[in-house]
Coordinates of C-alpha atoms and ligand atoms in Angstrom, one line a residue:
X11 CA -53.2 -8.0 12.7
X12 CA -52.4 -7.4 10.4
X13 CA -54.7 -5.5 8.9
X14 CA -54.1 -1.8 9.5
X15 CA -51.0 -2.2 7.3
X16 CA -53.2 -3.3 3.9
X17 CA -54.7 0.3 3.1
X18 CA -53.3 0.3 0.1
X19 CA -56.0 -0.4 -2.3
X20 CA -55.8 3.4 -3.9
X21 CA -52.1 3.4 -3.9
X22 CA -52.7 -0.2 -5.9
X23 CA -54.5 2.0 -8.4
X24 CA -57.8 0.3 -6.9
X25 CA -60.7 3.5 -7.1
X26 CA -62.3 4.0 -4.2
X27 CA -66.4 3.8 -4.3
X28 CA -67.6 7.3 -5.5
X29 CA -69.3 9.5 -2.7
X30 CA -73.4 9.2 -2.6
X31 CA -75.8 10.9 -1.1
X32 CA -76.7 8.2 1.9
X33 CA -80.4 6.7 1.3
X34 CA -82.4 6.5 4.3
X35 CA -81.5 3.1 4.6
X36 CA -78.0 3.7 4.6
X37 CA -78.4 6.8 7.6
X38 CA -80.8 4.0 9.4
X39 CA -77.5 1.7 9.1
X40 CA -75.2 4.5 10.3
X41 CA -77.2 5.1 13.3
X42 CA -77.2 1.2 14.3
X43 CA -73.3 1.6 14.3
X44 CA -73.3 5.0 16.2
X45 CA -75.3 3.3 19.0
X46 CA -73.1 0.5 18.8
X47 CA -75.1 -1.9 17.6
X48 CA -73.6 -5.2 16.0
X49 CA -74.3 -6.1 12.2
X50 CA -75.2 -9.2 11.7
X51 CA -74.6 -11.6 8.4
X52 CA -78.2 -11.1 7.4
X53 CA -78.5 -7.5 8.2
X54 CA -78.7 -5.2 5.1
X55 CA -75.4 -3.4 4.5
X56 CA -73.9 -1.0 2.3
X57 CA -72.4 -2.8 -0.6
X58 CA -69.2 -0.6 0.4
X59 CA -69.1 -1.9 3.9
X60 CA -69.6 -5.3 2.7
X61 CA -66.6 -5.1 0.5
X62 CA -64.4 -3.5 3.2
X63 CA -64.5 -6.2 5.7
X64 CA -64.1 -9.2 3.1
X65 CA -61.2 -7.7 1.8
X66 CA -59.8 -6.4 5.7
X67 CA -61.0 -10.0 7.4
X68 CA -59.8 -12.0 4.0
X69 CA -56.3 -10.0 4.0
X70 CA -56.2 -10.8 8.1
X71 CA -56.9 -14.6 7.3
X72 CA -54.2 -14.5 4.2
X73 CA -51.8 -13.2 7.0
X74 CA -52.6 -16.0 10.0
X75 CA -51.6 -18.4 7.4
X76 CA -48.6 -16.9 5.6
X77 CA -47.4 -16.0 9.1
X78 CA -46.8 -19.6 9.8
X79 CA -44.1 -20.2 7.2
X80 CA -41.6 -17.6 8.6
X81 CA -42.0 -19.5 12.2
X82 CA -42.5 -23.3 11.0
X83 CA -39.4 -22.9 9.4
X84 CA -37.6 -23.3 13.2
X85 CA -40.1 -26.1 14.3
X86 CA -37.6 -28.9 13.8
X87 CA -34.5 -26.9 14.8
X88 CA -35.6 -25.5 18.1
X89 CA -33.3 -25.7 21.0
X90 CA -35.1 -27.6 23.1
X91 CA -38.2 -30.0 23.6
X92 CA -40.2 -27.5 25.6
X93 CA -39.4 -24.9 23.1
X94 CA -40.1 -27.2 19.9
X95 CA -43.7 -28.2 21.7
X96 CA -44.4 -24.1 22.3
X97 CA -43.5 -23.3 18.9
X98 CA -45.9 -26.1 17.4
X99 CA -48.8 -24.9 19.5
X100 CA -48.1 -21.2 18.4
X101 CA -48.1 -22.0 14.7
X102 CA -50.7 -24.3 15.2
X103 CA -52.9 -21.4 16.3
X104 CA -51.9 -19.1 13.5
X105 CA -53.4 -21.8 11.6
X106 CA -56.6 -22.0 13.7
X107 CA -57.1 -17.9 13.2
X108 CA -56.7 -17.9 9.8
X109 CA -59.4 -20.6 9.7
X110 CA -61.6 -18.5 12.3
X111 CA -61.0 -15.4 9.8
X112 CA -62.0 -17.0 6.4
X113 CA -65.0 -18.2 8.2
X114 CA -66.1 -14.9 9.3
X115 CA -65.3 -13.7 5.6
X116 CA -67.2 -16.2 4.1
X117 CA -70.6 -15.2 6.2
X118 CA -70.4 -11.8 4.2
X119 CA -71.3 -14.5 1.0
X120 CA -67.4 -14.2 -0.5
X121 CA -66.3 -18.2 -0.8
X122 CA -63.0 -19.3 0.7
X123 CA -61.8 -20.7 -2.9
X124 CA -62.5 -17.1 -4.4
X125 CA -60.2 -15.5 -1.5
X126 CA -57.7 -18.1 -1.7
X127 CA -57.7 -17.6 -5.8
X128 CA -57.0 -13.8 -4.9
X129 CA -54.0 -14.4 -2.7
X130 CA -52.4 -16.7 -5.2
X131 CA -52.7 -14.5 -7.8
X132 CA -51.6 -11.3 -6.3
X133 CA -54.8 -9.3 -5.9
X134 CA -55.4 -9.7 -2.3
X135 CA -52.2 -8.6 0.2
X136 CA -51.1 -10.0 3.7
X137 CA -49.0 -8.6 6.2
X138 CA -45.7 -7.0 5.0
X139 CA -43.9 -8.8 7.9
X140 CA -43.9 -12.3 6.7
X141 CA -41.8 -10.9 3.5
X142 CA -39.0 -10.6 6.0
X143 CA -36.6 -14.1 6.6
X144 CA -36.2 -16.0 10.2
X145 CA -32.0 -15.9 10.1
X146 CA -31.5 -17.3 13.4
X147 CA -33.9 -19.1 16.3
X148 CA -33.4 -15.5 18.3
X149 CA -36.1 -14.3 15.5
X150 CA -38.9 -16.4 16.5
X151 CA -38.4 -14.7 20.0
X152 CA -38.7 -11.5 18.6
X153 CA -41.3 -12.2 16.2
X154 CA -43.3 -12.9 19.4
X155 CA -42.5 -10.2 21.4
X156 CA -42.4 -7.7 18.6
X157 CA -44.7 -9.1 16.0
X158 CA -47.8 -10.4 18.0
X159 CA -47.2 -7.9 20.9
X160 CA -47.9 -5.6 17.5
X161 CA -50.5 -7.6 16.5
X162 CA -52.4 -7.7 19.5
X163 CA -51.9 -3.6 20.0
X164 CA -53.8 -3.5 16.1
X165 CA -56.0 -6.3 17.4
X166 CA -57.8 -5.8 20.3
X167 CA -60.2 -3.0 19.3
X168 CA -61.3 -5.1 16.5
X169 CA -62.6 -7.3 19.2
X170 CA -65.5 -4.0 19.1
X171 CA -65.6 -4.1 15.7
X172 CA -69.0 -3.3 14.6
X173 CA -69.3 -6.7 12.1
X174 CA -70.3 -9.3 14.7
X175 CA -68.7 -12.5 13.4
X176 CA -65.5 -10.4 13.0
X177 CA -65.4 -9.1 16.5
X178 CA -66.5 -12.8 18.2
X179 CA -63.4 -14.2 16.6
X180 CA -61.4 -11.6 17.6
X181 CA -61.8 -12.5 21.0
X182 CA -60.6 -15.6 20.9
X183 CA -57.9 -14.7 18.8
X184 CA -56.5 -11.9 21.0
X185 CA -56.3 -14.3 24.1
X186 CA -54.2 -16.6 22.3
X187 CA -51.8 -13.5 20.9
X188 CA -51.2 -13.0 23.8
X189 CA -49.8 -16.2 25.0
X190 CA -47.7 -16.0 21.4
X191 CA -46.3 -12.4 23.3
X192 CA -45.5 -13.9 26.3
X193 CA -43.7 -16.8 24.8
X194 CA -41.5 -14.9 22.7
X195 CA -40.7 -12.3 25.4
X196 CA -40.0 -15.1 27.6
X197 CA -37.6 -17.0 24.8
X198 CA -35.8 -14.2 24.6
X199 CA -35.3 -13.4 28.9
X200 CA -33.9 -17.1 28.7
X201 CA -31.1 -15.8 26.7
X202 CA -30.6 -12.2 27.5
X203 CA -30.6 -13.4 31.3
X204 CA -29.0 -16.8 31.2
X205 CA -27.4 -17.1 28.2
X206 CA -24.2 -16.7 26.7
X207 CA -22.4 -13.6 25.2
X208 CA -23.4 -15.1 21.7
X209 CA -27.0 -16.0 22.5
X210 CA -27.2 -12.0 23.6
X211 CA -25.4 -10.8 20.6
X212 CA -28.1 -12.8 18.6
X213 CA -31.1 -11.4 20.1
X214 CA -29.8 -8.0 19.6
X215 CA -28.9 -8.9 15.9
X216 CA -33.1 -10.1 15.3
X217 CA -34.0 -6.8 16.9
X218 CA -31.9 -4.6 15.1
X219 CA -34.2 -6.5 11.7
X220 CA -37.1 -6.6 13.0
X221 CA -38.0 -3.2 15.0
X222 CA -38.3 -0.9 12.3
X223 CA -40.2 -3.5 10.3
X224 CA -42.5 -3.8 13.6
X225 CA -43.7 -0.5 13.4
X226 CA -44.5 -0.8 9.8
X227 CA -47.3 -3.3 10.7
X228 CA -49.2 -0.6 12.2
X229 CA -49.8 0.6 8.4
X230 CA -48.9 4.7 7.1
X231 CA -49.3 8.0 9.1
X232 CA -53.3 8.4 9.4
X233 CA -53.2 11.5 7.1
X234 CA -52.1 8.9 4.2
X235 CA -54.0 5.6 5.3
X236 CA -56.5 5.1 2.5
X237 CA -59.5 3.8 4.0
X238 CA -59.1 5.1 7.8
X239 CA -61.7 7.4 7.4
X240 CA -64.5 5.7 5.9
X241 CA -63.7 2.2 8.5
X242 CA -63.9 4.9 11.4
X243 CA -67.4 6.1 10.9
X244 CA -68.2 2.7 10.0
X245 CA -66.9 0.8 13.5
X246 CA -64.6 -1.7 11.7
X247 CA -61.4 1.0 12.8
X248 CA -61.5 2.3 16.0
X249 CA -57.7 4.1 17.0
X250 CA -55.7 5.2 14.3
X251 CA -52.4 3.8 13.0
X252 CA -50.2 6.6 14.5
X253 CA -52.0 6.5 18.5
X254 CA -51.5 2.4 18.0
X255 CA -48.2 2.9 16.7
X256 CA -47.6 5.1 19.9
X257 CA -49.0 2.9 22.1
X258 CA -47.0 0.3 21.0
X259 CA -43.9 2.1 21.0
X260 CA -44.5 3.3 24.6
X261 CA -45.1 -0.8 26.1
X262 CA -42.0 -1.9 23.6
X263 CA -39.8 0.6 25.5
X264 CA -39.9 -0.3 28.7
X265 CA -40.3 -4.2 27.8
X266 CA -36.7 -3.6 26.1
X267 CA -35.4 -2.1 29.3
X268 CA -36.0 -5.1 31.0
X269 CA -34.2 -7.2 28.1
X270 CA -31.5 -5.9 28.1
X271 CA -31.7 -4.7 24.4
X272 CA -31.5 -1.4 22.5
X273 CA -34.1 -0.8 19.9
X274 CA -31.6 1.0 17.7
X275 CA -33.4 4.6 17.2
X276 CA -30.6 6.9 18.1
X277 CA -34.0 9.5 19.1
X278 CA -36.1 7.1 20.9
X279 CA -36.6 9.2 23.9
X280 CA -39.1 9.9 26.3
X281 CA -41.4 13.7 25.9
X282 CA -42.5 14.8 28.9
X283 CA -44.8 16.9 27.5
X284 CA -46.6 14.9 25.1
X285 CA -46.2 12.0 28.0
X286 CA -44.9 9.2 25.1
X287 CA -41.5 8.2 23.3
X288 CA -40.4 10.6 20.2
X289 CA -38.7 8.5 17.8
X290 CA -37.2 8.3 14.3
X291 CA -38.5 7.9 10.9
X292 CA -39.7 5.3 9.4
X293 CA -38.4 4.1 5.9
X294 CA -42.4 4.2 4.5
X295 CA -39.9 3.6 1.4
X296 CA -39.2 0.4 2.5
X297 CA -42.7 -0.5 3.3
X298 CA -43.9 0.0 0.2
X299 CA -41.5 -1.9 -1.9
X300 CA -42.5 -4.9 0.2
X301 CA -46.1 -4.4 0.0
X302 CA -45.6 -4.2 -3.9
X303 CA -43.8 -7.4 -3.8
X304 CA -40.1 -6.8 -3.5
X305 CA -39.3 -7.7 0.0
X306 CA -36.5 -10.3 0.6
X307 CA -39.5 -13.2 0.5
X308 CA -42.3 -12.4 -1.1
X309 CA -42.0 -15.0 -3.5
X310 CA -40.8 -17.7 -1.4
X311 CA -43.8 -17.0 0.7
X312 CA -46.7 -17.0 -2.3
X313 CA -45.0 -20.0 -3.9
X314 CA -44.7 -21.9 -0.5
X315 CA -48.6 -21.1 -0.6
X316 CA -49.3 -22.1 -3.9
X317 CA -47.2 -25.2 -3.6
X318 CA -49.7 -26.2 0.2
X319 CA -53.1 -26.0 -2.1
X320 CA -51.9 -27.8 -5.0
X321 CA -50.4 -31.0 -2.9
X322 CA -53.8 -30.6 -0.5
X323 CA -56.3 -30.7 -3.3
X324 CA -56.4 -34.7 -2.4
X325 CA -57.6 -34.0 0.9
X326 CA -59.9 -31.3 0.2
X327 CA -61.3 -33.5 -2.5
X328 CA -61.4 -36.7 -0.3
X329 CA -63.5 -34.6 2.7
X330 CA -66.1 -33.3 -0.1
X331 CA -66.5 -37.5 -1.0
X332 CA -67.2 -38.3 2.3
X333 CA -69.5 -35.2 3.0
X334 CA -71.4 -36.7 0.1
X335 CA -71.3 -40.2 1.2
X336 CA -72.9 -39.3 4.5
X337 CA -75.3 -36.8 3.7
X338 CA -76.9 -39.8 1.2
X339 CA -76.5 -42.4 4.2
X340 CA -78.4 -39.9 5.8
X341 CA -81.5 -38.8 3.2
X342 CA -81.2 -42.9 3.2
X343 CA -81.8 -43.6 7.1
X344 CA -84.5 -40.8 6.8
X345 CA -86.4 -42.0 4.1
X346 CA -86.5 -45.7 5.6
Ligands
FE2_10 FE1 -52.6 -15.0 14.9
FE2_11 FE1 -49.8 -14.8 16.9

């Protein structure tokens, strides 16, 4: 994910829910979590928790499926026919969590067309990443090493998550970032290790992009995170942005070492007293223009979406015919 990055709804302007005095209910519900108890779809919730996870498991789906443009874009230009069959299975999965996500969204009684409707006009976000171009085939290397290796770091403690359909597709979903890690890292050995001066100067050149953009995806400092708190007592968060961030960091170091690459931070360096990597700033500057809209492809991206639902709508509306058609052969068969 790619969700710890979409706090944003107060900076959007969005008020949060005003502060009650918990009913009994709602202490009997905070218990569950505390015990670490699942919710279930037809559990009571808080209308407020309800709302949090459509709009954190919508916003994750929304990114599964813009996060295939940035990638299919190389699926007829990859190098080679083992790496062109890779790449297909990896977007391909994209495409299968995004599917996984809505459906978990949609138990929580939000309908996929209304979340869909919310993407295309702008009210819902997805990952800040995607807003960032694929130059050169050396990106879709890094955007598996460094963007699901990310992704799985934000990921795997949703996979406790305390909404049950949310953390059962988790599950699945993390085993398969994983293979999406591994395949990039291992894109990327090919060259660094057998390639040629160019092929290295071309990984190097997608790292320098897409580092600092990396650790955006792990969302703002905690102190500034808009909904941390709240999605903390409530089991949907369970590590903050900065110890992911850290964590990340940490793996991402000594992964680079064995590259061959430099992850261009002139004050990435290892504190043996806090036992983990100091390192730079981060341009939250940057990261906010492009969650506002204004990275290099925001609009390519939503337009490319737009475009896919409005030359499916046959389909969609073909599969509803014959879902009719066979429900009445069936009521048919029955009543004979
Ligand atoms: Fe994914
Ligand atoms: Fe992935």
């Amino acid at each position: 994910m790619y969700t710890q990055a979409m706090d944003t709804a107060a900076r959007e302007g969005h008020a949060s829910a005003p502060e009650l005095a918990p009913t009994e209910r709602e202490q009997r519900f905070e218990a569950r979590i505390a015990a670490g108890e699942y919710v279930e779809s037809k559990d009571w919730m808080p209308d407020h928790y309800r709302r949090t996870l459509v709009r954190q498991i919508s916003q994750h789906a929304h990114s599964e499926i813009v996060g295939m443009l940035p990638e299919g874009n190389w699926i007829t230009r990859a190098p080679t026919l083992k790496r062109k069959a890779i790449l297909l299975a990896k977007v391909q999965d994209e495409g299968g969590h995004g599917l996984y996500l809505y459906a978990a969204a949609e138990t929580l009684g939000t309908s996929r067309d209304e979340m869909i409707e919310a993407l295309h006009n702008g009210q819902a976000k997805y990952s800040s990443i995607f807003n960032y171009p694929t130059l050169t085939w050396a990106d879709v290397g890094v955007i598996g090493w460094l963007v699901d290796g990310a992704a799985i770091m934000n990921q795997i403690p949703l996979c406790r998550c305390s909404y049950g359909p949310y953390a059962r597709a988790m599950i699945r979903v993390c085993r398969e970032e994983s293979f999406h890690q591994r395949q990039g890292f291992d894109a990327l050995y090919a060259m660094m290790s057998q390639g040629t001066q160019a092929q290295r100067d071309m990984v190097q050149e997608a790292v320098n992009r897409w580092w600092w953009p990396s650790l955006m995806m792990f969302g703002p400092p905690d102190g500034e995170s808009t909904h941390s708190e709240q999605s903390m007592r409530w089991g949907i968060k369970r590590i903050g942005n900065d110890e992911l961030r850290q964590k990340f960091i940490d793996a991402a170091v000594e992964q680079a070492k064995v590259l061959g690459v430099d992850l261009q931070d002139p004050q990435l360096k290892w504190n043996p007293e806090r036992g983990h990597h100091d390192h730079g700033p981060i341009d939250w500057d940057e990261f906010w223009r492009v969650v506002g809209g204004d990275g290099p492809c925001n609009r390519d991206r939503l337009a490319a979406r737009v475009r896919a639902r409005e030359e499916g709508a046959w389909v969609r509306e073909a599969a509803m015919a014959h879902a009719r058609k066979r429900a009445a052969c069936d009521a048919a068969a029955q009543a004979a």
